[in-house]
Each structure stands twice: as C-alpha cells, then as structure tokens.
C-alpha cells in the first residue's frame, strides 16, 4: 500500500469529501449566518479561504493519499484565520499555538495508523515553520468518535485527539480544548523508527505496529 501525505492546495481541494469541501463553518465569525452551502458554485468559499491562507501564511492542511486515492485530510491555521474559533466556551487558543480545525479518515481506512501518521506529518510541517504547538476544540459528545470523524463533521472527536497525543488544557463537557507539543509528536516517530531499524539490522523480525 503506497501512502503519501501532500500539502493541501486549491488544486487538490477536490480530494476532500463534498460535504467538507462545501462547508464554511470555520470560516465564519460567531453570530454570522450559516453559509456552508452558499449560493453560486459550491465550495467557492472554502477555495477562497484556502487560497488566502496559502498566500498569507502558508500550507494549511495535509491530504492523505493511498495508491493515489484521497482517503483523508487534516486542516489547520492560526486562530486569526478561523473566526469560528472565538465562539467556543474553551477559547481562546494559546498565543503560541496553531488551531487544528478538522481531521477526517475514510471509513475504509480506519485502523491502519493513518490518523496518527497524519498528525505527525502536520507536526513536521509546522515545526519547520517555527510553530511550537497545535491546539484543537475536541468534540466530547457521546457519538463523536463513532460518527463525526468519519462522516465529515466539522469538529474532531476528543478521543481521537487524545489517542494521537493531545492533552486536555481546558476542560468542558462537550468542547474541551486540547494541545499537542509538536516536538513530542515528531520525537515519537523518530524514536520508533530508530528502534525498528535496530531490530531490522540485527536480523530480528520486524514487528507489526498496532495503531492506537
């Protein structure tokens, strides 16, 4: 299985599920009308937002491809580019952090470790740009993990965030704010790869990794 993590751009935005591509939940300020399906060309708002962030700040997402087929994505940006973030009861995001808005993996590719490696790919990108941490508003509602991560919901389930290394920094019954120190995410991958390489070169069987 060939898997690749590529920067999200306007050109490959079509790789997002239609529901996510046409949604502008995060791009609207609190109290503004819900325009997730605006009049005119569907997805125009998301395309314009990605174009602006790319031009002014840089890459704002990673697209996961398996054998050339898009199977997941993760999106992130400084809170200044995410007006909706101010509406959460656990806001604001810490001043040294970027905000993870949405993460999604296709149902057919769950249980293969893609969610964790996707976060590590994001962490490597942001560390190279001088970012120290990433935060997210987790969805802690009972059905969050079973439905929202896989069906294109706008929020990322808190159990998923915790499974890939995020820690709660402000508690809330429905929308806790979680944080991941980026060096921690990258060092986990480096340490694991070095351990596997030592086993491999010693002639021992290479163990299978079981994703969280």
JSON list of C-alpha atoms in Angstrom, two decimals:
[
{"chain": "A", "resi": 1, "resn": "UNK", "atom": "CA", "xyz": [0.00, 0.00, 0.00]},
{"chain": "A", "resi": 2, "resn": "UNK", "atom": "CA", "xyz": [1.57, 3.29, -1.11]},
{"chain": "A", "resi": 3, "resn": "UNK", "atom": "CA", "xyz": [0.57, 6.17, 1.14]},
{"chain": "A", "resi": 4, "resn": "UNK", "atom": "CA", "xyz": [1.56, 9.80, 0.76]},
{"chain": "A", "resi": 5, "resn": "UNK", "atom": "CA", "xyz": [0.91, 12.99, 2.69]},
{"chain": "A", "resi": 6, "resn": "UNK", "atom": "CA", "xyz": [0.81, 16.04, 0.44]},
{"chain": "A", "resi": 7, "resn": "UNK", "atom": "CA", "xyz": [0.18, 19.72, 1.21]},
{"chain": "A", "resi": 8, "resn": "UNK", "atom": "CA", "xyz": [-3.42, 20.79, 0.71]},
{"chain": "A", "resi": 9, "resn": "UNK", "atom": "CA", "xyz": [-3.74, 23.37, -2.09]},
{"chain": "A", "resi": 10, "resn": "UNK", "atom": "CA", "xyz": [-6.51, 24.86, -4.19]},
{"chain": "A", "resi": 11, "resn": "UNK", "atom": "CA", "xyz": [-5.54, 22.43, -6.95]},
{"chain": "A", "resi": 12, "resn": "UNK", "atom": "CA", "xyz": [-6.14, 19.28, -4.88]},
{"chain": "A", "resi": 13, "resn": "UNK", "atom": "CA", "xyz": [-9.02, 20.60, -2.77]},
{"chain": "A", "resi": 14, "resn": "UNK", "atom": "CA", "xyz": [-11.31, 18.32, -4.79]},
{"chain": "A", "resi": 15, "resn": "UNK", "atom": "CA", "xyz": [-9.79, 15.45, -2.79]},
{"chain": "A", "resi": 16, "resn": "UNK", "atom": "CA", "xyz": [-11.88, 16.48, 0.23]},
{"chain": "A", "resi": 17, "resn": "UNK", "atom": "CA", "xyz": [-15.32, 14.88, 0.63]},
{"chain": "A", "resi": 18, "resn": "UNK", "atom": "CA", "xyz": [-18.01, 17.10, -0.93]},
{"chain": "A", "resi": 19, "resn": "UNK", "atom": "CA", "xyz": [-19.55, 17.85, 2.46]},
{"chain": "A", "resi": 20, "resn": "UNK", "atom": "CA", "xyz": [-16.22, 19.15, 3.80]},
{"chain": "A", "resi": 21, "resn": "UNK", "atom": "CA", "xyz": [-15.26, 20.94, 0.59]},
{"chain": "A", "resi": 22, "resn": "UNK", "atom": "CA", "xyz": [-18.52, 22.92, 0.57]},
{"chain": "A", "resi": 23, "resn": "UNK", "atom": "CA", "xyz": [-18.58, 23.67, 4.32]},
{"chain": "A", "resi": 24, "resn": "UNK", "atom": "CA", "xyz": [-17.60, 27.10, 5.59]},
{"chain": "A", "resi": 25, "resn": "UNK", "atom": "CA", "xyz": [-18.30, 26.53, 9.29]},
{"chain": "A", "resi": 26, "resn": "UNK", "atom": "CA", "xyz": [-14.85, 27.55, 10.49]},
{"chain": "A", "resi": 27, "resn": "UNK", "atom": "CA", "xyz": [-14.54, 30.45, 8.06]},
{"chain": "A", "resi": 28, "resn": "UNK", "atom": "CA", "xyz": [-17.48, 32.42, 9.53]},
{"chain": "A", "resi": 29, "resn": "UNK", "atom": "CA", "xyz": [-17.44, 34.59, 12.64]},
{"chain": "A", "resi": 30, "resn": "UNK", "atom": "CA", "xyz": [-19.70, 33.74, 15.59]},
{"chain": "A", "resi": 31, "resn": "UNK", "atom": "CA", "xyz": [-23.22, 35.01, 15.05]},
{"chain": "A", "resi": 32, "resn": "UNK", "atom": "CA", "xyz": [-22.94, 35.14, 11.26]},
{"chain": "A", "resi": 33, "resn": "UNK", "atom": "CA", "xyz": [-25.36, 33.23, 9.08]},
{"chain": "A", "resi": 34, "resn": "UNK", "atom": "CA", "xyz": [-24.56, 29.61, 8.32]},
{"chain": "A", "resi": 35, "resn": "UNK", "atom": "CA", "xyz": [-23.36, 29.68, 4.76]},
{"chain": "A", "resi": 36, "resn": "UNK", "atom": "CA", "xyz": [-21.98, 26.18, 4.48]},
{"chain": "A", "resi": 37, "resn": "UNK", "atom": "CA", "xyz": [-23.89, 25.84, 1.20]},
{"chain": "A", "resi": 38, "resn": "UNK", "atom": "CA", "xyz": [-23.65, 29.35, -0.30]},
{"chain": "A", "resi": 39, "resn": "UNK", "atom": "CA", "xyz": [-25.38, 30.40, -3.47]},
{"chain": "A", "resi": 40, "resn": "UNK", "atom": "CA", "xyz": [-23.34, 30.01, -6.62]},
{"chain": "A", "resi": 41, "resn": "UNK", "atom": "CA", "xyz": [-20.56, 27.50, -7.15]},
{"chain": "A", "resi": 42, "resn": "UNK", "atom": "CA", "xyz": [-20.38, 25.01, -4.25]},
{"chain": "A", "resi": 43, "resn": "UNK", "atom": "CA", "xyz": [-17.05, 25.10, -2.47]},
{"chain": "A", "resi": 44, "resn": "UNK", "atom": "CA", "xyz": [-16.16, 28.62, -3.60]},
{"chain": "A", "resi": 45, "resn": "UNK", "atom": "CA", "xyz": [-15.84, 29.92, -0.04]},
{"chain": "A", "resi": 46, "resn": "UNK", "atom": "CA", "xyz": [-13.55, 27.10, 1.05]},
{"chain": "A", "resi": 47, "resn": "UNK", "atom": "CA", "xyz": [-11.43, 27.56, -2.05]},
{"chain": "A", "resi": 48, "resn": "UNK", "atom": "CA", "xyz": [-11.12, 31.30, -1.43]},
{"chain": "A", "resi": 49, "resn": "UNK", "atom": "CA", "xyz": [-10.19, 30.70, 2.22]},
{"chain": "A", "resi": 50, "resn": "UNK", "atom": "CA", "xyz": [-7.50, 28.12, 1.36]},
{"chain": "A", "resi": 51, "resn": "UNK", "atom": "CA", "xyz": [-6.10, 30.47, -1.28]},
{"chain": "A", "resi": 52, "resn": "UNK", "atom": "CA", "xyz": [-5.89, 33.37, 1.19]},
{"chain": "A", "resi": 53, "resn": "UNK", "atom": "CA", "xyz": [-4.23, 31.32, 3.94]},
{"chain": "A", "resi": 54, "resn": "UNK", "atom": "CA", "xyz": [-1.75, 29.82, 1.50]},
{"chain": "A", "resi": 55, "resn": "UNK", "atom": "CA", "xyz": [-0.80, 33.25, 0.23]},
{"chain": "A", "resi": 56, "resn": "UNK", "atom": "CA", "xyz": [-0.53, 34.98, 3.61]},
{"chain": "A", "resi": 57, "resn": "UNK", "atom": "CA", "xyz": [0.63, 32.20, 5.95]},
{"chain": "A", "resi": 58, "resn": "UNK", "atom": "CA", "xyz": [1.42, 29.01, 4.06]},
{"chain": "A", "resi": 59, "resn": "UNK", "atom": "CA", "xyz": [0.21, 25.42, 3.93]},
{"chain": "A", "resi": 60, "resn": "UNK", "atom": "CA", "xyz": [-2.99, 24.92, 5.94]},
{"chain": "A", "resi": 61, "resn": "UNK", "atom": "CA", "xyz": [-3.55, 21.20, 5.58]},
{"chain": "A", "resi": 62, "resn": "UNK", "atom": "CA", "xyz": [-2.33, 17.77, 4.56]},
{"chain": "A", "resi": 63, "resn": "UNK", "atom": "CA", "xyz": [-4.09, 15.38, 2.22]},
{"chain": "A", "resi": 64, "resn": "UNK", "atom": "CA", "xyz": [-3.65, 11.64, 2.73]},
{"chain": "A", "resi": 65, "resn": "UNK", "atom": "CA", "xyz": [-3.43, 9.57, -0.43]},
{"chain": "A", "resi": 66, "resn": "UNK", "atom": "CA", "xyz": [-3.30, 5.78, -0.62]},
{"chain": "A", "resi": 67, "resn": "UNK", "atom": "CA", "xyz": [-2.29, 4.41, -4.02]},
{"chain": "A", "resi": 68, "resn": "UNK", "atom": "CA", "xyz": [-3.12, 7.81, -5.47]},
{"chain": "A", "resi": 69, "resn": "UNK", "atom": "CA", "xyz": [-6.61, 7.98, -3.97]},
{"chain": "A", "resi": 70, "resn": "UNK", "atom": "CA", "xyz": [-7.51, 10.66, -1.37]},
{"chain": "A", "resi": 71, "resn": "UNK", "atom": "CA", "xyz": [-8.61, 8.91, 1.83]},
{"chain": "A", "resi": 72, "resn": "UNK", "atom": "CA", "xyz": [-8.30, 11.60, 4.49]},
{"chain": "A", "resi": 73, "resn": "UNK", "atom": "CA", "xyz": [-7.19, 15.10, 5.38]},
{"chain": "A", "resi": 74, "resn": "UNK", "atom": "CA", "xyz": [-6.29, 17.42, 8.24]},
{"chain": "A", "resi": 75, "resn": "UNK", "atom": "CA", "xyz": [-6.66, 21.21, 8.24]},
{"chain": "A", "resi": 76, "resn": "UNK", "atom": "CA", "xyz": [-5.02, 23.81, 10.48]},
{"chain": "A", "resi": 77, "resn": "UNK", "atom": "CA", "xyz": [-4.31, 27.56, 10.60]},
{"chain": "A", "resi": 78, "resn": "UNK", "atom": "CA", "xyz": [-3.59, 30.37, 13.06]},
{"chain": "A", "resi": 79, "resn": "UNK", "atom": "CA", "xyz": [-6.74, 31.31, 15.00]},
{"chain": "A", "resi": 80, "resn": "UNK", "atom": "CA", "xyz": [-6.81, 34.72, 13.28]},
{"chain": "A", "resi": 81, "resn": "UNK", "atom": "CA", "xyz": [-7.83, 32.90, 10.09]},
{"chain": "A", "resi": 82, "resn": "UNK", "atom": "CA", "xyz": [-10.51, 30.87, 11.87]},
{"chain": "A", "resi": 83, "resn": "UNK", "atom": "CA", "xyz": [-13.25, 33.27, 13.04]},
{"chain": "A", "resi": 84, "resn": "UNK", "atom": "CA", "xyz": [-15.49, 30.49, 14.38]},
{"chain": "A", "resi": 85, "resn": "UNK", "atom": "CA", "xyz": [-12.89, 29.55, 16.98]},
{"chain": "A", "resi": 86, "resn": "UNK", "atom": "CA", "xyz": [-13.91, 32.55, 19.11]},
{"chain": "A", "resi": 87, "resn": "UNK", "atom": "CA", "xyz": [-17.36, 31.04, 19.67]},
{"chain": "A", "resi": 88, "resn": "UNK", "atom": "CA", "xyz": [-16.21, 28.06, 21.72]},
{"chain": "A", "resi": 89, "resn": "UNK", "atom": "CA", "xyz": [-16.57, 28.16, 25.50]},
{"chain": "A", "resi": 90, "resn": "UNK", "atom": "CA", "xyz": [-12.96, 26.97, 25.92]},
{"chain": "A", "resi": 91, "resn": "UNK", "atom": "CA", "xyz": [-11.46, 29.64, 23.66]},
{"chain": "A", "resi": 92, "resn": "UNK", "atom": "CA", "xyz": [-9.12, 31.36, 23.08]},
{"chain": "A", "resi": 93, "resn": "UNK", "atom": "CA", "xyz": [-6.36, 29.23, 21.66]},
{"chain": "A", "resi": 94, "resn": "UNK", "atom": "CA", "xyz": [-2.99, 29.79, 23.37]},
{"chain": "A", "resi": 95, "resn": "UNK", "atom": "CA", "xyz": [-0.94, 32.51, 21.66]},
{"chain": "A", "resi": 96, "resn": "UNK", "atom": "CA", "xyz": [1.92, 30.16, 20.68]},
{"chain": "A", "resi": 97, "resn": "UNK", "atom": "CA", "xyz": [-0.33, 27.58, 19.01]},
{"chain": "A", "resi": 98, "resn": "UNK", "atom": "CA", "xyz": [-1.94, 26.94, 15.63]},
{"chain": "A", "resi": 99, "resn": "UNK", "atom": "CA", "xyz": [-5.50, 25.61, 15.56]},
{"chain": "A", "resi": 100, "resn": "UNK", "atom": "CA", "xyz": [-6.40, 22.20, 14.16]},
{"chain": "A", "resi": 101, "resn": "UNK", "atom": "CA", "xyz": [-9.90, 22.60, 12.75]},
{"chain": "A", "resi": 102, "resn": "UNK", "atom": "CA", "xyz": [-10.89, 19.32, 11.08]},
{"chain": "A", "resi": 103, "resn": "UNK", "atom": "CA", "xyz": [-9.44, 15.84, 10.63]},
{"chain": "A", "resi": 104, "resn": "UNK", "atom": "CA", "xyz": [-11.05, 13.01, 8.70]},
{"chain": "A", "resi": 105, "resn": "UNK", "atom": "CA", "xyz": [-10.16, 9.47, 7.62]},
{"chain": "A", "resi": 106, "resn": "UNK", "atom": "CA", "xyz": [-12.29, 7.49, 5.18]},
{"chain": "A", "resi": 107, "resn": "UNK", "atom": "CA", "xyz": [-14.16, 4.66, 6.98]},
{"chain": "A", "resi": 108, "resn": "UNK", "atom": "CA", "xyz": [-12.50, 2.02, 4.83]},
{"chain": "A", "resi": 109, "resn": "UNK", "atom": "CA", "xyz": [-9.03, 3.07, 6.02]},
{"chain": "A", "resi": 110, "resn": "UNK", "atom": "CA", "xyz": [-9.55, 3.12, 9.76]},
{"chain": "A", "resi": 111, "resn": "UNK", "atom": "CA", "xyz": [-7.31, 1.00, 11.97]},
{"chain": "A", "resi": 112, "resn": "UNK", "atom": "CA", "xyz": [-4.22, 1.36, 9.76]},
{"chain": "A", "resi": 113, "resn": "UNK", "atom": "CA", "xyz": [-2.44, 4.08, 11.73]},
{"chain": "A", "resi": 114, "resn": "UNK", "atom": "CA", "xyz": [-3.18, 6.79, 9.18]},
{"chain": "A", "resi": 115, "resn": "UNK", "atom": "CA", "xyz": [-4.69, 9.11, 11.78]},
{"chain": "A", "resi": 116, "resn": "UNK", "atom": "CA", "xyz": [-1.52, 9.14, 13.88]},
{"chain": "A", "resi": 117, "resn": "UNK", "atom": "CA", "xyz": [0.84, 9.47, 10.93]},
{"chain": "A", "resi": 118, "resn": "UNK", "atom": "CA", "xyz": [-1.32, 12.28, 9.53]},
{"chain": "A", "resi": 119, "resn": "UNK", "atom": "CA", "xyz": [-0.83, 14.24, 12.76]},
{"chain": "A", "resi": 120, "resn": "UNK", "atom": "CA", "xyz": [2.90, 13.53, 12.65]},
{"chain": "A", "resi": 121, "resn": "UNK", "atom": "CA", "xyz": [3.08, 14.84, 9.07]},
{"chain": "A", "resi": 122, "resn": "UNK", "atom": "CA", "xyz": [1.33, 18.02, 10.19]},
{"chain": "A", "resi": 123, "resn": "UNK", "atom": "CA", "xyz": [3.69, 18.35, 13.17]},
{"chain": "A", "resi": 124, "resn": "UNK", "atom": "CA", "xyz": [6.78, 18.05, 10.97]},
{"chain": "A", "resi": 125, "resn": "UNK", "atom": "CA", "xyz": [5.44, 20.73, 8.63]},
{"chain": "A", "resi": 126, "resn": "UNK", "atom": "CA", "xyz": [4.66, 23.17, 11.45]},
{"chain": "A", "resi": 127, "resn": "UNK", "atom": "CA", "xyz": [7.91, 22.61, 13.34]},
{"chain": "A", "resi": 128, "resn": "UNK", "atom": "CA", "xyz": [9.83, 23.51, 10.19]},
{"chain": "A", "resi": 129, "resn": "UNK", "atom": "CA", "xyz": [7.93, 26.79, 10.20]},
{"chain": "A", "resi": 130, "resn": "UNK", "atom": "CA", "xyz": [8.73, 27.64, 13.81]},
{"chain": "A", "resi": 131, "resn": "UNK", "atom": "CA", "xyz": [5.40, 26.62, 15.39]},
{"chain": "A", "resi": 132, "resn": "UNK", "atom": "CA", "xyz": [5.66, 25.11, 18.88]},
{"chain": "A", "resi": 133, "resn": "UNK", "atom": "CA", "xyz": [2.23, 23.57, 19.44]},
{"chain": "A", "resi": 134, "resn": "UNK", "atom": "CA", "xyz": [-1.17, 22.88, 17.97]},
{"chain": "A", "resi": 135, "resn": "UNK", "atom": "CA", "xyz": [-4.49, 23.01, 19.77]},
{"chain": "A", "resi": 136, "resn": "UNK", "atom": "CA", "xyz": [-7.99, 21.83, 18.91]},
{"chain": "A", "resi": 137, "resn": "UNK", "atom": "CA", "xyz": [-11.52, 22.06, 20.22]},
{"chain": "A", "resi": 138, "resn": "UNK", "atom": "CA", "xyz": [-12.43, 18.44, 20.75]},
{"chain": "A", "resi": 139, "resn": "UNK", "atom": "CA", "xyz": [-15.91, 17.03, 20.32]},
{"chain": "A", "resi": 140, "resn": "UNK", "atom": "CA", "xyz": [-16.63, 15.15, 23.54]},
{"chain": "A", "resi": 141, "resn": "UNK", "atom": "CA", "xyz": [-20.27, 14.37, 22.83]},
{"chain": "A", "resi": 142, "resn": "UNK", "atom": "CA", "xyz": [-21.14, 10.66, 23.16]},
{"chain": "A", "resi": 143, "resn": "UNK", "atom": "CA", "xyz": [-21.41, 9.95, 19.43]},
{"chain": "A", "resi": 144, "resn": "UNK", "atom": "CA", "xyz": [-18.34, 11.96, 18.42]},
{"chain": "A", "resi": 145, "resn": "UNK", "atom": "CA", "xyz": [-15.88, 9.16, 17.70]},
{"chain": "A", "resi": 146, "resn": "UNK", "atom": "CA", "xyz": [-18.37, 6.80, 16.06]},
{"chain": "A", "resi": 147, "resn": "UNK", "atom": "CA", "xyz": [-19.86, 9.36, 13.69]},
{"chain": "A", "resi": 148, "resn": "UNK", "atom": "CA", "xyz": [-18.24, 12.73, 13.32]},
{"chain": "A", "resi": 149, "resn": "UNK", "atom": "CA", "xyz": [-14.64, 11.84, 12.47]},
{"chain": "A", "resi": 150, "resn": "UNK", "atom": "CA", "xyz": [-15.71, 9.54, 9.70]},
{"chain": "A", "resi": 151, "resn": "UNK", "atom": "CA", "xyz": [-18.78, 11.34, 8.35]},
{"chain": "A", "resi": 152, "resn": "UNK", "atom": "CA", "xyz": [-17.24, 14.72, 7.67]},
{"chain": "A", "resi": 153, "resn": "UNK", "atom": "CA", "xyz": [-18.25, 16.57, 10.84]},
{"chain": "A", "resi": 154, "resn": "UNK", "atom": "CA", "xyz": [-16.66, 19.97, 11.42]},
{"chain": "A", "resi": 155, "resn": "UNK", "atom": "CA", "xyz": [-15.24, 19.08, 14.84]},
{"chain": "A", "resi": 156, "resn": "UNK", "atom": "CA", "xyz": [-12.60, 16.50, 15.66]},
{"chain": "A", "resi": 157, "resn": "UNK", "atom": "CA", "xyz": [-13.55, 13.89, 18.30]},
{"chain": "A", "resi": 158, "resn": "UNK", "atom": "CA", "xyz": [-11.74, 14.37, 21.60]},
{"chain": "A", "resi": 159, "resn": "UNK", "atom": "CA", "xyz": [-10.99, 10.60, 21.92]},
{"chain": "A", "resi": 160, "resn": "UNK", "atom": "CA", "xyz": [-9.16, 10.68, 18.58]},
{"chain": "A", "resi": 161, "resn": "UNK", "atom": "CA", "xyz": [-7.12, 13.73, 19.61]},
{"chain": "A", "resi": 162, "resn": "UNK", "atom": "CA", "xyz": [-6.14, 12.06, 22.88]},
{"chain": "A", "resi": 163, "resn": "UNK", "atom": "CA", "xyz": [-5.21, 8.87, 21.06]},
{"chain": "A", "resi": 164, "resn": "UNK", "atom": "CA", "xyz": [-2.71, 10.72, 18.86]},
{"chain": "A", "resi": 165, "resn": "UNK", "atom": "CA", "xyz": [-1.04, 12.59, 21.73]},
{"chain": "A", "resi": 166, "resn": "UNK", "atom": "CA", "xyz": [-3.14, 15.66, 22.53]},
{"chain": "A", "resi": 167, "resn": "UNK", "atom": "CA", "xyz": [-3.70, 16.54, 26.18]},
{"chain": "A", "resi": 168, "resn": "UNK", "atom": "CA", "xyz": [-6.58, 18.49, 27.67]},
{"chain": "A", "resi": 169, "resn": "UNK", "atom": "CA", "xyz": [-5.68, 22.03, 28.71]},
{"chain": "A", "resi": 170, "resn": "UNK", "atom": "CA", "xyz": [-9.18, 23.35, 29.40]},
{"chain": "A", "resi": 171, "resn": "UNK", "atom": "CA", "xyz": [-11.98, 21.01, 30.36]},
{"chain": "A", "resi": 172, "resn": "UNK", "atom": "CA", "xyz": [-15.55, 21.17, 29.10]},
{"chain": "A", "resi": 173, "resn": "UNK", "atom": "CA", "xyz": [-18.35, 18.61, 28.96]},
{"chain": "A", "resi": 174, "resn": "UNK", "atom": "CA", "xyz": [-18.78, 18.98, 25.20]},
{"chain": "A", "resi": 175, "resn": "UNK", "atom": "CA", "xyz": [-15.93, 21.05, 23.74]},
{"chain": "A", "resi": 176, "resn": "UNK", "atom": "CA", "xyz": [-12.67, 20.67, 25.67]},
{"chain": "A", "resi": 177, "resn": "UNK", "atom": "CA", "xyz": [-9.58, 22.38, 24.32]},
{"chain": "A", "resi": 178, "resn": "UNK", "atom": "CA", "xyz": [-6.62, 20.04, 23.80]},
{"chain": "A", "resi": 179, "resn": "UNK", "atom": "CA", "xyz": [-2.98, 20.70, 22.99]},
{"chain": "A", "resi": 180, "resn": "UNK", "atom": "CA", "xyz": [-0.10, 18.82, 21.39]},
{"chain": "A", "resi": 181, "resn": "UNK", "atom": "CA", "xyz": [3.51, 19.91, 21.76]},
{"chain": "A", "resi": 182, "resn": "UNK", "atom": "CA", "xyz": [4.82, 19.33, 18.25]},
{"chain": "A", "resi": 183, "resn": "UNK", "atom": "CA", "xyz": [8.27, 18.10, 19.23]},
{"chain": "A", "resi": 184, "resn": "UNK", "atom": "CA", "xyz": [6.58, 15.31, 21.15]},
{"chain": "A", "resi": 185, "resn": "UNK", "atom": "CA", "xyz": [4.72, 14.12, 18.05]},
{"chain": "A", "resi": 186, "resn": "UNK", "atom": "CA", "xyz": [7.84, 14.14, 15.89]},
{"chain": "A", "resi": 187, "resn": "UNK", "atom": "CA", "xyz": [10.12, 12.55, 18.51]},
{"chain": "A", "resi": 188, "resn": "UNK", "atom": "CA", "xyz": [7.67, 9.66, 18.96]},
{"chain": "A", "resi": 189, "resn": "UNK", "atom": "CA", "xyz": [8.04, 8.81, 15.28]},
{"chain": "A", "resi": 190, "resn": "UNK", "atom": "CA", "xyz": [11.82, 9.24, 15.28]},
{"chain": "A", "resi": 191, "resn": "UNK", "atom": "CA", "xyz": [12.30, 7.05, 18.36]},
{"chain": "A", "resi": 192, "resn": "UNK", "atom": "CA", "xyz": [10.04, 4.34, 16.97]},
{"chain": "A", "resi": 193, "resn": "UNK", "atom": "CA", "xyz": [11.77, 4.33, 13.58]},
{"chain": "A", "resi": 194, "resn": "UNK", "atom": "CA", "xyz": [15.21, 4.10, 15.21]},
{"chain": "A", "resi": 195, "resn": "UNK", "atom": "CA", "xyz": [14.08, 1.19, 17.37]},
{"chain": "A", "resi": 196, "resn": "UNK", "atom": "CA", "xyz": [12.69, -0.63, 14.35]},
{"chain": "A", "resi": 197, "resn": "UNK", "atom": "CA", "xyz": [15.87, 0.00, 12.36]},
{"chain": "A", "resi": 198, "resn": "UNK", "atom": "CA", "xyz": [18.00, -1.51, 15.14]},
{"chain": "A", "resi": 199, "resn": "UNK", "atom": "CA", "xyz": [15.83, -4.61, 15.19]},
{"chain": "A", "resi": 200, "resn": "UNK", "atom": "CA", "xyz": [15.86, -4.88, 11.41]},
{"chain": "A", "resi": 201, "resn": "UNK", "atom": "CA", "xyz": [19.62, -4.53, 11.05]},
{"chain": "A", "resi": 202, "resn": "UNK", "atom": "CA", "xyz": [20.17, -7.02, 13.86]},
{"chain": "A", "resi": 203, "resn": "UNK", "atom": "CA", "xyz": [18.42, -9.61, 11.75]},
{"chain": "A", "resi": 204, "resn": "UNK", "atom": "CA", "xyz": [15.38, -9.86, 14.02]},
{"chain": "A", "resi": 205, "resn": "UNK", "atom": "CA", "xyz": [11.81, -9.99, 12.70]},
{"chain": "A", "resi": 206, "resn": "UNK", "atom": "CA", "xyz": [10.39, -6.53, 12.11]},
{"chain": "A", "resi": 207, "resn": "UNK", "atom": "CA", "xyz": [7.36, -6.21, 14.44]},
{"chain": "A", "resi": 208, "resn": "UNK", "atom": "CA", "xyz": [3.97, -5.06, 13.25]},
{"chain": "A", "resi": 209, "resn": "UNK", "atom": "CA", "xyz": [2.79, -1.70, 14.56]},
{"chain": "A", "resi": 210, "resn": "UNK", "atom": "CA", "xyz": [-0.65, -1.60, 16.07]},
{"chain": "A", "resi": 211, "resn": "UNK", "atom": "CA", "xyz": [-2.05, 1.95, 15.80]},
{"chain": "A", "resi": 212, "resn": "UNK", "atom": "CA", "xyz": [-3.78, 3.50, 18.76]}
]
